Short mmCIF file of C-alpha atoms in Angstrom, two decimals:
data_model
loop_
_atom_site.label_atom_id
_atom_site.label_comp_id
_atom_site.label_asym_id
_atom_site.label_seq_id
_atom_site.Cartn_x
_atom_site.Cartn_y
_atom_site.Cartn_z
CA UNK A 1 95.34 74.19 94.27
CA UNK A 2 98.90 74.60 94.98
CA UNK A 3 100.10 72.80 98.20
CA UNK A 4 102.95 73.29 100.63
CA UNK A 5 104.74 70.50 102.73
CA UNK A 6 105.76 72.07 105.96
CA UNK A 7 109.11 70.64 107.16
CA UNK A 8 109.65 70.31 110.68
CA UNK A 9 113.22 69.33 110.82
CA UNK A 10 114.87 72.32 112.53
CA UNK A 11 118.37 71.11 113.60
CA UNK A 12 121.21 73.32 112.37
CA UNK A 13 123.50 71.92 109.45
CA UNK A 14 126.78 71.97 111.09
CA UNK A 15 128.69 72.98 108.10
CA UNK A 16 128.04 74.03 104.55
CA UNK A 17 128.27 71.28 101.89
CA UNK A 18 131.06 72.09 99.39
CA UNK A 19 129.75 74.16 96.33
CA UNK A 20 128.93 72.46 93.00
CA UNK A 21 131.43 72.92 90.23
CA UNK A 22 128.70 73.71 87.34
CA UNK A 23 125.37 75.29 87.50
CA UNK A 24 122.41 74.73 85.19
CA UNK A 25 122.46 77.63 82.63
CA UNK A 26 119.95 80.37 83.36
CA UNK A 27 117.74 82.33 81.07
CA UNK A 28 118.12 85.74 82.41
CA UNK A 29 118.81 87.44 79.34
CA UNK A 30 116.46 85.17 76.84
CA UNK A 31 112.80 85.34 77.58
CA UNK A 32 111.40 81.99 78.64
CA UNK A 33 108.03 80.41 77.89
CA UNK A 34 105.53 79.81 80.60
CA UNK A 35 105.89 76.51 82.32
CA UNK A 36 102.10 75.19 82.60
CA UNK A 37 100.81 73.26 85.42
CA UNK A 38 103.97 73.82 87.54
CA UNK A 39 103.75 73.94 91.36
CA UNK A 40 105.83 75.49 94.13
CA UNK A 41 108.00 72.95 96.05
CA UNK A 42 107.19 73.67 99.74
CA UNK A 43 107.94 75.82 102.56
CA UNK A 44 110.90 74.67 104.51
CA UNK A 45 113.27 75.75 107.49
CA UNK A 46 116.30 77.37 106.21
CA UNK A 47 118.63 74.91 107.64
CA UNK A 48 117.34 71.92 106.31
CA UNK A 49 119.05 70.49 103.27
CA UNK A 50 118.16 71.92 99.98
CA UNK A 51 117.23 69.54 97.16
CA UNK A 52 119.10 69.39 94.05
CA UNK A 53 118.35 72.26 91.48
CA UNK A 54 116.46 73.96 94.07
CA UNK A 55 117.00 77.29 95.93
CA UNK A 56 115.48 78.14 99.30
CA UNK A 57 114.70 81.83 100.08
CA UNK A 58 114.32 82.77 103.49
CA UNK A 59 113.10 86.29 104.50
CA UNK A 60 115.29 87.46 107.30
CA UNK A 61 114.22 91.15 108.03
CA UNK A 62 113.24 94.55 106.13
CA UNK A 63 115.09 93.85 102.89
CA UNK A 64 117.37 91.03 104.04
CA UNK A 65 117.08 87.37 102.68
CA UNK A 66 119.02 84.27 102.80
CA UNK A 67 119.40 82.63 99.59
CA UNK A 68 120.71 79.00 100.04
CA UNK A 69 121.64 76.59 97.30
CA UNK A 70 121.62 72.88 97.12
CA UNK A 71 125.49 72.90 97.38
CA UNK A 72 125.35 74.81 100.65
CA UNK A 73 126.16 78.22 99.55
CA UNK A 74 124.57 80.90 101.91
CA UNK A 75 124.04 84.31 100.41
CA UNK A 76 122.50 87.23 102.24
CA UNK A 77 120.98 90.40 100.52
CA UNK A 78 121.00 94.03 102.02
CA UNK A 79 123.20 92.46 104.86
CA UNK A 80 123.31 94.65 108.06
CA UNK A 81 125.84 92.45 110.11
CA UNK A 82 123.25 90.64 111.85
CA UNK A 83 120.89 87.88 110.68
CA UNK A 84 120.00 86.37 113.90
CA UNK A 85 121.45 83.97 116.72
CA UNK A 86 122.26 81.30 114.43
CA UNK A 87 125.95 80.94 113.96
CA UNK A 88 126.27 81.21 110.13
CA UNK A 89 128.88 82.99 108.10
CA UNK A 90 127.56 83.83 104.75
CA UNK A 91 129.43 83.17 101.44
CA UNK A 92 128.20 86.17 99.90
CA UNK A 93 126.57 89.21 101.16
CA UNK A 94 125.28 92.10 99.09
CA UNK A 95 124.42 95.73 100.52
CA UNK A 96 122.94 98.79 99.48
CA UNK A 97 123.48 102.09 101.45
CA UNK A 98 120.46 104.16 101.42
CA UNK A 99 119.85 103.67 105.08
CA UNK A 100 121.81 101.74 107.87
CA UNK A 101 119.05 99.12 107.62
CA UNK A 102 120.46 97.76 104.38
CA UNK A 103 124.18 97.77 105.00
CA UNK A 104 127.01 97.65 107.53
CA UNK A 105 130.43 99.38 107.66
CA UNK A 106 131.82 96.43 109.42
CA UNK A 107 130.99 93.14 107.82
CA UNK A 108 132.61 90.01 109.37
CA UNK A 109 136.02 89.60 107.90
CA UNK A 110 135.58 85.84 107.61
CA UNK A 111 132.89 86.49 104.87
CA UNK A 112 134.48 85.50 101.50
CA UNK A 113 132.61 87.86 99.25
CA UNK A 114 131.35 91.25 100.51
CA UNK A 115 129.56 93.13 97.55
CA UNK A 116 128.58 96.79 98.18
CA UNK A 117 126.01 98.18 95.74
CA UNK A 118 127.87 101.26 95.26
CA UNK A 119 131.37 102.63 94.33
CA UNK A 120 132.90 106.10 94.36
CA UNK A 121 129.94 108.77 94.73
CA UNK A 122 128.23 108.68 91.27
CA UNK A 123 130.23 105.99 89.67
CA UNK A 124 128.33 103.04 90.51
CA UNK A 125 130.17 99.40 90.66
CA UNK A 126 130.38 96.35 88.73
CA UNK A 127 130.25 92.86 90.46
CA UNK A 128 130.43 89.46 88.65
CA UNK A 129 131.18 86.74 91.24
CA UNK A 130 131.21 83.08 89.69
CA UNK A 131 131.07 80.54 92.29
CA UNK A 132 130.52 77.69 90.03
CA UNK A 133 127.16 76.95 91.30
CA UNK A 134 125.86 80.59 91.25
CA UNK A 135 126.81 83.72 89.48
CA UNK A 136 125.96 87.02 91.37
CA UNK A 137 125.95 90.03 89.26
CA UNK A 138 124.65 93.67 89.78
CA UNK A 139 122.95 96.45 87.70
CA UNK A 140 123.54 99.97 89.14
CA UNK A 141 120.62 102.31 89.43
CA UNK A 142 120.23 105.78 91.24
CA UNK A 143 119.16 106.51 94.63
CA UNK A 144 118.07 109.63 96.80
CA UNK A 145 121.13 110.69 98.90
CA UNK A 146 120.70 111.37 102.77
CA UNK A 147 120.72 115.05 101.82
CA UNK A 148 117.65 114.45 99.45
CA UNK A 149 119.62 114.61 96.41
CA UNK A 150 120.23 112.11 93.85
CA UNK A 151 123.19 109.77 93.80
CA UNK A 152 123.77 108.29 90.41
CA UNK A 153 124.36 104.72 90.54
CA UNK A 154 124.31 104.51 94.25
CA UNK A 155 121.91 101.44 94.43
CA UNK A 156 122.40 98.01 92.84
CA UNK A 157 119.92 95.53 91.72
CA UNK A 158 121.61 92.07 92.55
CA UNK A 159 120.87 89.11 90.33
CA UNK A 160 121.55 85.82 91.42
CA UNK A 161 121.75 82.99 88.62
CA UNK A 162 121.48 79.48 90.19
CA UNK A 163 119.65 76.11 89.47
CA UNK A 164 118.66 77.60 85.98
CA UNK A 165 116.79 80.47 87.95
CA UNK A 166 117.32 84.14 87.78
CA UNK A 167 116.53 85.75 91.28
CA UNK A 168 116.63 89.41 91.51
CA UNK A 169 116.73 91.70 94.61
CA UNK A 170 115.65 95.28 93.64
CA UNK A 171 117.33 97.00 96.65
CA UNK A 172 116.44 100.38 97.69
CA UNK A 173 115.20 101.41 94.29
CA UNK A 174 114.03 104.84 93.84
CA UNK A 175 113.27 104.96 90.02
CA UNK A 176 112.04 102.89 87.16
CA UNK A 177 115.04 101.25 85.43
CA UNK A 178 115.67 102.76 81.76
CA UNK A 179 115.66 100.67 78.91
CA UNK A 180 119.41 99.86 79.07
CA UNK A 181 118.76 98.79 82.80
CA UNK A 182 115.95 96.45 82.01
CA UNK A 183 118.19 94.72 79.38
CA UNK A 184 121.08 94.18 81.65
CA UNK A 185 118.81 92.75 84.26
CA UNK A 186 116.92 90.54 81.99
CA UNK A 187 113.94 88.43 82.98
CA UNK A 188 113.65 87.47 86.46
CA UNK A 189 111.92 84.07 87.72
CA UNK A 190 111.76 85.49 91.19
CA UNK A 191 112.09 89.15 92.41
CA UNK A 192 112.25 90.42 95.70
CA UNK A 193 110.50 94.05 95.52
CA UNK A 194 110.21 96.97 97.90
CA UNK A 195 106.40 97.82 98.30
CA UNK A 196 106.54 100.47 101.09
CA UNK A 197 105.24 102.95 98.20
CA UNK A 198 107.13 105.92 99.56
CA UNK A 199 110.70 105.57 100.89
CA UNK A 200 111.51 103.81 97.61
CA UNK A 201 109.28 104.03 94.36
CA UNK A 202 105.76 104.68 94.34
CA UNK A 203 103.35 101.58 94.25
CA UNK A 204 102.22 102.44 90.72
CA UNK A 205 105.90 102.44 89.67
CA UNK A 206 106.74 99.36 91.45
CA UNK A 207 103.61 97.58 89.73
CA UNK A 208 104.84 98.87 86.41
CA UNK A 209 108.38 97.52 87.04
CA UNK A 210 106.97 93.98 88.26
CA UNK A 211 104.82 93.69 85.13
CA UNK A 212 107.80 94.53 82.91
CA UNK A 213 110.14 92.03 84.59
CA UNK A 214 107.68 89.27 83.99
CA UNK A 215 108.49 87.49 86.94
CA UNK A 216 106.69 84.22 87.89
CA UNK A 217 107.27 84.79 91.70
CA UNK A 218 107.24 88.42 93.43
CA UNK A 219 108.39 88.58 97.15
CA UNK A 220 107.19 91.70 98.76
CA UNK A 221 109.93 93.34 101.13
CA UNK A 222 110.48 96.68 102.72
CA UNK A 223 106.85 96.96 103.88
CA UNK A 224 105.96 98.27 107.53
CA UNK A 225 103.10 96.46 108.55
CA UNK A 226 99.85 94.72 107.06
CA UNK A 227 98.40 97.87 106.03
CA UNK A 228 101.15 98.72 103.60
CA UNK A 229 101.50 95.10 102.39
CA UNK A 230 97.74 94.88 101.77
CA UNK A 231 97.54 98.14 99.98
CA UNK A 232 100.11 96.75 97.55
CA UNK A 233 98.49 93.31 97.32
CA UNK A 234 95.07 94.85 96.57
CA UNK A 235 96.46 96.64 93.67
CA UNK A 236 97.96 93.56 92.11
CA UNK A 237 95.28 90.92 92.51
CA UNK A 238 93.82 91.61 88.98
CA UNK A 239 97.14 90.18 87.25
CA UNK A 240 98.61 88.20 90.24
CA UNK A 241 97.34 85.44 92.27
CA UNK A 242 98.41 85.98 95.92
CA UNK A 243 99.67 83.23 98.31
CA UNK A 244 100.62 83.82 101.93
CA UNK A 245 103.10 81.23 102.78
CA UNK A 246 102.54 81.64 106.54
CA UNK A 247 106.09 81.44 107.29
CA UNK A 248 109.58 83.02 106.36
CA UNK A 249 110.94 80.50 103.85
CA UNK A 250 110.05 78.98 100.60
CA UNK A 251 111.76 76.44 98.19
CA UNK A 252 111.75 77.07 94.61
CA UNK A 253 112.84 75.25 91.38
CA UNK A 254 112.72 76.02 87.60
CA UNK A 255 110.40 73.04 86.75
CA UNK A 256 107.94 74.05 89.52
CA UNK A 257 107.40 77.65 88.80
CA UNK A 258 103.69 78.59 88.91
CA UNK A 259 102.10 79.12 85.23
CA UNK A 260 100.29 82.17 86.48
CA UNK A 261 102.31 85.30 88.13
CA UNK A 262 102.23 84.77 91.94
CA UNK A 263 102.90 86.89 94.65
CA UNK A 264 104.29 85.02 97.64
CA UNK A 265 104.06 86.64 100.99
CA UNK A 266 106.79 85.56 103.30
CA UNK A 267 106.64 86.60 107.00
CA UNK A 268 110.27 87.64 108.03
CA UNK A 269 112.06 85.63 110.83
CA UNK A 270 115.62 86.02 112.11
CA UNK A 271 117.86 82.74 111.55
CA UNK A 272 118.03 80.94 114.96
CA UNK A 273 119.08 77.83 116.54
CA UNK A 274 116.01 75.96 117.18
CA UNK A 275 115.46 73.61 120.29
CA UNK A 276 115.57 69.95 119.59
#
């Protein structure tokens, strides 16, 4: 049985550690063999130091996640301008503009890398930000516009290559990727997937996407209560094991990925300064 070690240290790290100059090569575009007998690392508070060759994923809210590296880089997906009361300036933020809950028009100017998932209407955008320890790139997909039309290339799937892992955030996806987009995404070890079943793609479509991505860990997002979440989980139990982490954060490393595809349910929580 997989086990988790709950870390109770909750003091805020005063400053980010300098990023590493190199990163372990990922296998996003080359299919990898299953790693038998592997285990997850543990649940952890977002602000505790991250072990070497490990990535911390903290579910903030809705579709926003903090991805924190061993070198101290902080990246926030679907950034809305607010992550909680903790005084943290992310190094990278990604955004999609399907709804205001996925982006902000006024990101903090102190953020070094602000990556919108869209460009000029219908044109998409290309990002490839190499920070040494992590490579952040995107694959453009379509979205429904606010007038219920289709905005070509208005959404981005963001991929983070770090510590040998490929971590993907599907954004506000409204259609199954085509073969070219699947090829550009590659194999994802960890994927954050919207499972609302209506505002984004249907549940059968999302299940098919997840199956094709061959991810070891799936983290549901964009769910509006346990009824919606459980509907997704019930449809996936035949092929995925389901683990409710019981908290918002999880540490992951390449050598401890599960041998069986697993849905890891994180419970969202703002980033806060905890009392000593």
